[in-house]
Amino acid sequence: MELTQALREVVGATHVLDDPELTAPYERDWTGRFGARARLVVRPADTAQVAAVMRCCAAAGAPVVPQGGNTGLVGASVPREGDEVVLSLRRLSAIGEVDPALGLVAAGAGATLGAVQAVARAAGLDAGLDFAARDSCTIGGVVACDAGGARALRHGTARAHVAGLEAVLADGTVISRMSGLAKDNAGYDLPALLVGSEGTLGIVTRVLWKLVPRLDRRVTALVPLASVADATVLLAALRAHAPSLESCDFFLDDGLSLVLAYQRRASPLERRAPVYVVAECAGRDDPTDELAEALGQAGVEDALIADDTASRERLWALREGHTEAIGAAGVPHKLDVGVPLAALAGFLEEIPRALASAVPDVPDARAFLFGHLGDGNVHVNLLGPAIEDERADDAVLELVLSCGGTISAEHGVGVAKARWLARARGAGEVAAMRALKQALDPAGLLNPGAVLPA
Ligand code: FAD
Ligand code: MLT
Ligand code: ZN
């Protein structure tokens, strides 16, 4: 039977899309840099349908791109060649009841992070993970990317929250580790293998998410600083004097100007500075004194402090608003990288020079730099070079490796950085990864070209 018809019989005709007007939102990534026409978009409702869809695609030899909220930033959530089936998990959005004794909740892959947060908070707990795409990204996508965000500093990346999962393999086999047993080391840890695999080893259909205590007393500081070195001193003081520290992000002054212009607001700070840190402490008790002590120890005199939700959100909007403001200014080349803290200042200083020498013929090339200071995680956003011009990307990634850093800290490798995987990980590791891929997906149907270059 022809693939379209076979898929219609599995999910119903209304959930197999081939009309370009309906498929368009599934075909272009959030940045606008990646995408191609999909052969079809298929929207199963449950795990059994996902398995049946995979059996149909395997029989037809059709490559499949799993997609959640399509907020991924490395080009791996959309078709690239024009012949892929986009398998949208968004309809698998059911969230179970929180198990308060175990501190776990089971969520369908298509549940948004925001929905999981809401369910957790209503039960007196929290998801422990948060970032600006919370209301669009899905828990399946979060797990598939091993997403991080500002709170990873305290609670870890998605990996730290996966207590189990259910997934469909390339041939339609369903694997399930949803028992919630705290100790269960019988056999290889297949769920751990799927975390961060970016849709290349299996399709996550349900996740058992480990929750954290809900910490309602929150205080946020926006701190203008003279240098990245000062920011590092502040981070050390926060670690030493504020055990309630949850987030410690940073951005630079040109990013602040862009965000202020985009959000049509004035700076809330009395003075501008080269570097800004946004730090948040959270606890059951008021963490204001801890934060003040840390700021004092770091010699900070003019921080803006916010302790109610609306004011804290207005401070965070200056940091979280970078992604949208940059996206509105052009199609960015987004390079999410990590560098050792000791190398951070040098790395940031070197980027404009690296850019100028990589693309001397692109005089308006600019780099916006921001990220999660506490994790040494820098989001290098390049504007100016054409979509397919990778000279500046290469220069930045070369610099990252020369600093002992990683080409991907939290967004994944995707297709954007697949070319760099062997340089970053070495031939031995890439051969082991290819062996895993071959074992689980011998026909290479799951997200071909993502993570491992074709
Ligand atoms: P998609 O974009 O749909 O897919 C991403 C990848 O996961 C693709 O490779 C896809 O094939 C695969 N995939 C999706 N669902 C499944 C599934 N069920 N099974 C198997 N594979 C699947 N990321 C961070 O880490 N930290 C941040 O702070 C952060 N902030 C962001 C802010 C904004 C404004 C935006 C737009 C993005 C941000 N991101 C951040 C990136 C992105 O939101 C996350 O990576 C998120 O986890 C992607 O989830 P998604 O459901 O949108 O996945
Ligand atoms: C962030 O921290 O804001 C995100 O990872 C998104 C981005 O890099 O633009
Ligand atoms: Zn980030």
Coordinates of C-alpha atoms and ligand atoms in Angstrom, one line a residue:
M1 CA 0.0 0.0 0.0
E2 CA 1.2 3.5 -0.8
L3 CA 2.7 5.3 2.3
T4 CA 0.1 8.2 2.5
Q5 CA -2.8 5.7 2.5
A6 CA -1.1 3.4 5.0
L7 CA -0.5 6.3 7.3
R8 CA -4.1 7.6 6.9
E9 CA -5.3 4.2 8.0
V10 CA -3.2 4.4 11.2
V11 CA -3.9 8.0 12.3
G12 CA -7.0 9.0 10.3
A13 CA -7.0 11.1 7.2
T14 CA -7.1 14.5 9.0
H15 CA -3.8 13.8 10.7
V16 CA -1.8 13.1 7.6
L17 CA -1.0 16.5 6.0
D18 CA 0.2 17.1 2.5
D19 CA -1.3 20.4 1.7
P20 CA 1.6 22.9 1.6
E21 CA -0.4 25.5 3.6
L22 CA -0.9 23.0 6.4
T23 CA 2.6 21.5 6.3
A24 CA 4.4 24.9 6.2
P25 CA 4.7 25.4 10.0
Y26 CA 6.4 22.0 10.4
E27 CA 8.9 22.7 7.6
R28 CA 10.9 25.7 8.8
D29 CA 12.9 25.9 12.0
W30 CA 12.5 28.6 14.7
T31 CA 15.5 30.5 13.4
G32 CA 14.4 30.5 9.8
R33 CA 17.8 29.1 8.8
F34 CA 16.9 25.5 8.2
G35 CA 14.1 23.7 6.4
A36 CA 12.7 22.0 3.3
R37 CA 9.4 20.6 2.1
A38 CA 8.2 17.5 4.0
R39 CA 7.0 14.5 2.1
L40 CA 4.2 14.3 4.6
V41 CA 3.4 15.5 8.1
V42 CA 1.9 12.7 10.3
R43 CA 0.3 13.3 13.7
P44 CA -0.3 10.2 15.7
A45 CA -2.4 10.3 18.9
D46 CA -0.6 7.7 21.1
T47 CA 2.3 5.3 21.4
A48 CA 0.6 2.5 19.5
Q49 CA 0.0 4.9 16.6
V50 CA 3.6 6.1 16.7
A51 CA 4.8 2.5 16.5
A52 CA 2.5 1.7 13.6
V53 CA 3.6 4.9 11.8
M54 CA 7.2 3.8 12.2
R55 CA 6.4 0.3 10.8
C56 CA 4.8 2.0 7.8
C57 CA 7.8 4.3 7.2
A58 CA 10.2 1.5 7.7
A59 CA 8.4 -0.6 5.1
A60 CA 8.4 2.3 2.7
G61 CA 12.1 3.2 3.4
A62 CA 10.9 6.7 4.3
P63 CA 13.2 8.9 6.5
V64 CA 11.5 10.3 9.5
V65 CA 12.1 13.6 11.4
P66 CA 10.6 13.5 14.9
Q67 CA 9.2 16.9 15.9
G68 CA 7.9 18.3 19.1
G69 CA 7.4 22.0 19.5
N70 CA 9.8 22.9 16.7
T71 CA 11.7 25.3 18.9
G72 CA 15.0 23.5 18.5
L73 CA 17.9 25.8 17.4
V74 CA 20.2 23.4 15.5
G75 CA 18.1 22.6 12.5
A76 CA 17.3 19.0 13.5
S77 CA 13.5 19.3 13.9
V78 CA 12.7 20.0 10.3
P79 CA 13.2 18.3 6.9
R80 CA 16.4 19.1 5.1
E81 CA 16.2 17.0 1.9
G82 CA 12.5 17.4 1.0
D83 CA 11.7 13.7 1.2
E84 CA 11.3 13.2 5.0
V85 CA 8.1 12.4 6.9
V86 CA 7.7 14.8 9.8
L87 CA 6.4 12.8 12.7
S88 CA 4.8 15.3 15.1
L89 CA 4.4 14.2 18.7
R90 CA 2.3 17.1 19.8
R91 CA -0.9 15.2 20.2
L92 CA 0.7 13.0 22.8
S93 CA 0.2 15.7 25.4
A94 CA -1.5 13.9 28.3
I95 CA 0.0 14.5 31.7
G96 CA -0.7 12.0 34.5
E97 CA -1.1 12.7 38.2
V98 CA 1.9 13.7 40.3
D99 CA 3.1 10.9 42.5
P100 CA 4.0 13.0 45.6
A101 CA 5.8 10.2 47.4
L102 CA 8.1 9.5 44.6
G103 CA 8.2 13.1 43.3
L104 CA 7.5 11.9 39.7
V105 CA 5.0 12.7 37.0
A106 CA 4.4 10.8 33.7
A107 CA 4.0 13.1 30.7
G108 CA 3.3 12.4 27.1
A109 CA 6.1 13.5 24.8
G110 CA 3.9 16.3 23.4
A111 CA 3.2 18.0 26.7
T112 CA 4.8 21.4 26.8
L113 CA 7.4 22.1 29.5
G114 CA 5.0 24.9 30.7
A115 CA 2.2 22.4 31.2
V116 CA 4.5 20.0 33.1
Q117 CA 5.6 23.0 35.3
A118 CA 2.0 23.9 36.0
V119 CA 1.0 20.4 37.0
A120 CA 4.0 20.1 39.2
R121 CA 3.5 23.4 40.9
A122 CA -0.2 22.6 41.6
A123 CA 1.1 19.6 43.6
G124 CA 3.6 21.7 45.6
L125 CA 6.6 20.6 43.5
D126 CA 8.3 22.0 40.4
A127 CA 9.9 20.8 37.1
G128 CA 13.3 22.2 37.9
L129 CA 13.9 23.2 34.3
D130 CA 12.9 26.5 32.7
F131 CA 13.6 28.6 29.7
A132 CA 11.9 31.1 27.4
A133 CA 10.4 28.5 25.0
R134 CA 8.6 26.8 27.9
D135 CA 5.1 27.2 26.4
S136 CA 6.0 25.8 23.0
C137 CA 8.7 23.2 23.5
T138 CA 7.6 19.7 24.4
I139 CA 8.9 17.4 27.1
G140 CA 9.9 14.9 24.4
G141 CA 11.9 17.5 22.6
V142 CA 13.5 18.6 25.9
V143 CA 14.6 15.1 26.6
A144 CA 15.7 14.5 23.0
C145 CA 18.0 17.6 23.2
D146 CA 19.0 17.2 26.9
A147 CA 17.9 20.8 27.2
G148 CA 19.4 23.0 30.0
G149 CA 18.3 26.6 30.6
A150 CA 19.0 28.9 33.5
R151 CA 18.0 26.6 36.3
A152 CA 20.3 23.7 35.2
L153 CA 22.9 25.3 37.4
R154 CA 21.1 24.0 40.5
H155 CA 18.9 21.2 39.2
G156 CA 20.9 19.8 36.2
T157 CA 19.9 19.5 32.6
A158 CA 16.9 17.4 31.4
R159 CA 19.0 14.2 31.9
A160 CA 18.9 14.8 35.7
H161 CA 15.1 14.7 35.6
V162 CA 14.5 11.5 33.5
A163 CA 13.4 8.8 35.9
G164 CA 12.2 6.6 33.0
L165 CA 10.8 6.8 29.5
E166 CA 8.9 5.0 26.8
A167 CA 10.1 5.1 23.2
V168 CA 9.5 3.7 19.8
L169 CA 12.5 2.4 17.9
A170 CA 13.0 2.7 14.1
D171 CA 11.4 -0.7 13.4
G172 CA 8.3 0.1 15.5
T173 CA 9.4 -1.8 18.6
V174 CA 8.1 -0.1 21.8
I175 CA 10.5 0.0 24.8
S176 CA 9.3 1.1 28.2
R177 CA 10.9 1.9 31.5
M178 CA 8.2 3.7 33.3
S179 CA 8.1 1.7 36.6
G180 CA 9.5 4.6 38.6
L181 CA 11.7 2.2 40.6
A182 CA 14.5 4.3 42.1
K183 CA 17.0 1.5 41.7
D184 CA 16.8 -0.7 38.6
N185 CA 20.1 -1.6 37.0
A186 CA 19.0 -4.7 35.1
G187 CA 20.7 -4.3 31.7
Y188 CA 21.9 -1.4 29.7
D189 CA 20.3 2.0 30.5
L190 CA 18.5 2.5 27.2
P191 CA 16.6 5.6 28.4
A192 CA 19.9 7.3 29.2
L193 CA 21.0 6.6 25.7
L194 CA 18.0 8.3 24.2
V195 CA 18.5 11.4 26.3
G196 CA 20.3 13.9 24.0
S197 CA 20.0 11.6 21.0
E198 CA 18.1 14.3 19.0
G199 CA 15.6 11.9 17.4
T200 CA 18.3 9.8 15.8
L201 CA 18.0 6.6 18.0
G202 CA 14.3 6.4 18.9
I203 CA 11.1 8.4 19.3
V204 CA 10.3 9.4 22.9
T205 CA 6.6 8.9 23.5
R206 CA 6.4 9.3 27.3
V207 CA 8.7 10.5 30.0
L208 CA 8.7 9.9 33.8
W209 CA 9.9 13.3 35.0
K210 CA 11.7 13.7 38.3
L211 CA 10.4 16.8 40.2
V212 CA 12.0 19.1 42.6
P213 CA 10.6 21.0 45.6
R214 CA 8.7 24.2 44.7
L215 CA 10.6 27.1 46.0
D216 CA 8.4 30.1 46.2
R217 CA 10.6 32.7 47.9
R218 CA 12.6 34.1 45.0
V219 CA 14.8 37.1 44.7
T220 CA 16.6 38.2 41.5
A221 CA 19.5 40.6 41.0
L222 CA 20.5 42.4 37.8
V223 CA 24.2 43.4 38.3
P224 CA 26.1 45.8 36.0
L225 CA 29.8 44.9 35.9
A226 CA 33.0 46.2 34.4
S227 CA 34.3 42.9 33.0
V228 CA 33.7 39.1 32.6
A229 CA 36.4 38.7 35.3
D230 CA 34.2 40.6 37.7
A231 CA 31.3 38.4 36.7
T232 CA 33.4 35.3 37.6
V233 CA 34.2 36.9 41.0
L234 CA 30.5 37.4 41.6
L235 CA 29.7 33.8 40.6
A236 CA 32.3 32.6 43.2
A237 CA 30.8 34.8 45.9
L238 CA 27.3 33.6 45.0
R239 CA 28.4 29.9 45.3
A240 CA 30.1 30.6 48.6
H241 CA 27.5 32.7 50.3
A242 CA 24.2 31.9 48.7
P243 CA 23.4 28.2 48.9
S244 CA 19.9 29.1 47.5
L245 CA 21.5 30.2 44.2
E246 CA 19.5 28.8 41.3
S247 CA 20.5 30.7 38.2
C248 CA 23.5 32.9 37.2
D249 CA 23.2 34.1 33.6
F250 CA 25.0 36.9 31.7
F251 CA 24.7 39.2 28.7
L252 CA 26.6 42.1 27.3
D253 CA 25.8 45.8 26.6
D254 CA 25.2 45.5 22.9
G255 CA 22.7 42.7 23.5
L256 CA 20.9 44.9 26.1
S257 CA 20.6 47.7 23.6
L258 CA 19.1 45.3 21.0
V259 CA 16.6 43.9 23.5
L260 CA 15.6 47.3 24.8
A261 CA 14.9 48.5 21.3
Y262 CA 13.0 45.4 20.4
Q263 CA 10.9 45.5 23.6
R264 CA 10.5 49.3 23.3
R265 CA 11.5 49.9 26.9
A266 CA 14.1 52.0 28.7
S267 CA 16.9 50.4 30.7
P268 CA 15.9 49.9 34.3
L269 CA 19.6 50.5 35.3
E270 CA 20.9 53.9 36.3
R271 CA 24.2 53.2 34.6
R272 CA 25.2 51.0 31.7
A273 CA 28.1 48.6 31.9
P274 CA 30.0 46.2 29.6
V275 CA 28.6 43.0 31.3
Y276 CA 25.4 42.2 33.2
V277 CA 24.7 39.2 35.4
V278 CA 21.2 38.1 36.3
A279 CA 21.3 35.9 39.4
E280 CA 18.4 34.3 41.1
C281 CA 18.2 32.7 44.5
A282 CA 15.2 30.5 45.5
G283 CA 14.2 28.9 48.7
R284 CA 11.5 28.1 51.2
D285 CA 12.7 30.9 53.3
D286 CA 13.4 34.4 52.0
P287 CA 16.9 34.3 50.3
T288 CA 17.3 38.1 50.2
D289 CA 20.0 38.2 53.0
E290 CA 22.0 35.4 51.3
L291 CA 22.0 37.3 48.0
A292 CA 22.9 40.6 49.7
E293 CA 25.8 38.9 51.5
A294 CA 27.1 37.5 48.2
L295 CA 26.8 40.8 46.4
G296 CA 28.6 42.5 49.3
Q297 CA 31.4 40.0 49.3
A298 CA 31.8 40.6 45.5
G299 CA 32.0 44.4 46.1
V300 CA 28.8 45.0 44.1
E301 CA 27.2 48.4 45.0
D302 CA 24.5 49.1 42.4
A303 CA 22.5 45.9 41.7
L304 CA 18.8 46.1 40.9
I305 CA 16.9 43.7 43.2
A306 CA 13.5 42.3 42.5
D307 CA 11.5 40.0 44.8
D308 CA 8.0 40.0 43.4
T309 CA 7.0 38.0 40.3
A310 CA 6.3 40.9 38.0
S311 CA 9.5 42.7 38.8
R312 CA 11.6 39.6 38.5
E313 CA 10.0 38.7 35.2
R314 CA 10.9 42.2 33.9
L315 CA 14.5 41.7 34.8
W316 CA 14.6 38.2 33.3
A317 CA 12.9 39.6 30.1
L318 CA 16.2 41.5 29.4
R319 CA 18.1 38.2 29.4
E320 CA 15.5 35.8 27.9
G321 CA 14.5 38.4 25.3
H322 CA 17.8 38.1 23.5
T323 CA 16.6 35.1 21.3
E324 CA 13.6 36.9 19.9
A325 CA 15.3 40.3 19.6
I326 CA 18.2 38.7 17.6
G327 CA 15.8 36.7 15.5
A328 CA 13.9 39.9 14.6
A329 CA 17.2 41.5 13.5
G330 CA 18.1 38.7 11.0
V331 CA 18.6 35.0 10.5
P332 CA 21.2 34.1 13.2
H333 CA 23.8 31.5 13.1
K334 CA 23.3 30.1 16.6
L335 CA 26.3 28.5 18.2
D336 CA 25.6 27.2 21.7
V337 CA 29.0 26.4 23.2
G338 CA 30.6 25.7 26.5
V339 CA 34.0 26.9 27.6
P340 CA 35.9 26.4 30.9
L341 CA 35.2 29.4 33.2
A342 CA 38.9 30.2 33.3
A343 CA 38.9 30.7 29.5
L344 CA 35.6 32.5 29.3
A345 CA 36.9 36.1 29.3
G346 CA 39.6 35.4 26.7
F347 CA 37.1 33.5 24.5
L348 CA 34.5 36.4 24.5
E349 CA 37.2 38.9 23.8
E350 CA 38.6 36.9 20.9
I351 CA 35.2 36.4 19.1
P352 CA 35.0 39.8 17.3
R353 CA 38.6 39.4 16.0
A354 CA 37.8 35.8 14.8
L355 CA 34.7 37.1 13.1
A356 CA 36.5 40.0 11.4
S357 CA 39.2 37.7 10.0
A358 CA 36.7 34.9 9.0
V359 CA 34.4 37.1 7.0
P360 CA 36.3 40.3 6.1
D361 CA 33.9 40.7 3.1
V362 CA 30.8 40.9 5.5
P363 CA 31.4 44.2 7.2
D364 CA 28.1 44.2 9.0
A365 CA 28.9 40.8 10.7
R366 CA 28.1 41.0 14.4
A367 CA 28.2 38.6 17.3
F368 CA 25.8 38.8 20.3
L369 CA 27.1 36.9 23.3
F370 CA 25.0 35.8 26.3
G371 CA 24.3 32.7 28.2
H372 CA 24.4 30.7 31.4
L373 CA 27.5 32.0 33.2
G374 CA 27.4 29.4 36.0
D375 CA 27.7 26.6 33.4
G376 CA 30.3 28.3 31.2
N377 CA 27.6 28.1 28.5
V378 CA 27.8 30.8 25.9
H379 CA 25.3 31.4 23.2
V380 CA 27.2 32.9 20.3
N381 CA 24.7 34.4 17.9
L382 CA 26.1 35.6 14.6
L383 CA 24.3 38.0 12.4
G384 CA 25.5 39.1 8.9
P385 CA 26.9 36.0 7.2
A386 CA 24.5 34.5 4.6
I387 CA 22.6 31.4 5.7
E388 CA 24.9 28.9 4.0
D389 CA 28.1 30.8 4.7
E390 CA 29.8 28.8 7.5
R391 CA 33.2 30.5 7.7
A392 CA 32.3 32.5 10.8
D393 CA 30.7 29.4 12.5
D394 CA 33.9 27.4 11.8
A395 CA 36.1 30.2 13.2
V396 CA 34.1 30.3 16.5
L397 CA 34.0 26.5 16.9
E398 CA 37.8 26.4 16.2
L399 CA 38.2 28.9 19.0
V400 CA 36.0 26.9 21.3
L401 CA 38.0 23.7 20.8
S402 CA 41.3 25.6 21.3
C403 CA 39.9 26.7 24.7
G404 CA 39.1 23.2 25.7
G405 CA 35.4 23.7 25.3
T406 CA 32.4 21.9 23.8
I407 CA 30.7 22.7 20.5
S408 CA 27.3 22.0 22.1
A409 CA 26.3 22.7 25.7
E410 CA 22.5 22.4 25.7
H411 CA 21.0 22.8 22.2
G412 CA 22.5 19.7 20.7
V413 CA 24.5 19.1 17.6
G414 CA 21.7 18.8 15.1
V415 CA 22.6 19.4 11.5
A416 CA 24.1 22.8 12.3
K417 CA 27.2 21.3 13.9
A418 CA 27.2 17.7 12.7
R419 CA 30.3 18.5 10.5
W420 CA 32.2 19.3 13.7
L421 CA 31.4 16.2 15.7
A422 CA 34.5 14.3 14.8
R423 CA 36.7 17.2 15.7
A424 CA 34.9 17.6 19.0
R425 CA 34.7 14.0 20.0
G426 CA 37.4 12.2 18.1
A427 CA 37.3 9.3 15.6
G428 CA 36.9 6.6 18.3
E429 CA 33.9 8.1 19.9
V430 CA 32.2 8.9 16.6
A431 CA 32.8 5.2 15.5
A432 CA 31.1 4.0 18.7
M433 CA 28.2 6.4 18.1
R434 CA 27.9 5.1 14.5
A435 CA 27.8 1.5 15.8
L436 CA 25.0 2.4 18.2
K437 CA 23.1 4.1 15.4
Q438 CA 23.6 1.1 13.1
A439 CA 22.4 -1.3 15.8
L440 CA 19.2 0.6 16.6
D441 CA 18.4 2.1 13.2
P442 CA 20.2 0.0 10.6
A443 CA 18.3 1.6 7.7
G444 CA 19.2 5.1 8.9
L445 CA 15.6 6.3 8.9
L446 CA 15.6 8.3 12.1
N447 CA 16.6 12.0 11.5
P448 CA 19.3 11.3 9.0
G449 CA 22.1 13.9 8.9
A450 CA 21.4 15.0 12.5
V451 CA 24.2 14.6 15.0
L452 CA 26.2 12.1 12.8
P453 CA 27.0 13.6 9.4
A454 CA 25.5 11.7 6.5
Ligands
FAD1 P1 11.9 20.2 18.5 O1 12.5 21.5 18.2 O2 10.6 19.8 17.9 O3 13.0 19.1 18.3 C1 14.3 19.2 18.7 C2 15.1 17.9 18.5 O4 14.5 16.9 19.2 C3 15.0 17.4 17.0 O5 16.2 16.7 16.8 C4 13.9 16.5 17.0 O6 14.0 15.5 16.0 C5 14.0 15.8 18.4 N1 12.7 15.5 19.0 C6 11.6 16.3 19.3 N2 10.7 15.5 19.9 C7 11.2 14.3 20.0 C8 10.6 13.1 20.5 N3 9.5 13.0 21.1 N4 11.4 11.9 20.4 C9 12.6 12.0 19.8 N5 13.1 13.1 19.3 C10 12.4 14.2 19.4 N6 17.3 25.1 24.9 C11 18.0 25.0 26.1 O7 18.6 23.9 26.3 N7 18.1 26.0 27.0 C12 17.5 27.2 26.8 O8 17.6 28.1 27.6 C13 16.7 27.3 25.6 N8 16.0 28.5 25.4 C14 15.3 28.7 24.3 C15 14.6 29.9 24.1 C16 13.9 30.1 22.9 C17 13.2 31.4 22.7 C18 13.9 29.1 21.9 C19 13.1 29.3 20.7 C20 14.5 27.9 22.1 C21 15.3 27.6 23.3 N9 15.9 26.5 23.5 C22 16.6 26.3 24.7 C23 16.0 25.4 22.5 C24 14.7 24.5 22.5 O9 13.6 25.1 23.0 C25 15.0 23.3 23.3 O10 16.0 22.5 22.8 C26 13.8 22.3 23.4 O11 14.2 21.2 24.2 C27 13.3 21.7 22.1 O12 12.0 21.1 22.3 P2 11.0 21.0 21.1 O13 9.8 20.2 21.6 O14 10.6 22.3 20.5 O15 11.8 20.1 20.1
MLT2 C1 18.8 30.9 26.0 O1 19.5 30.6 26.9 O2 18.2 32.0 25.9 C2 18.6 29.9 24.9 O3 19.4 28.8 25.0 C3 18.2 30.4 23.6 C4 19.2 31.0 22.7 O4 20.4 30.6 22.7 O5 18.9 31.8 21.9
ZN3 ZN 20.4 28.8 26.9

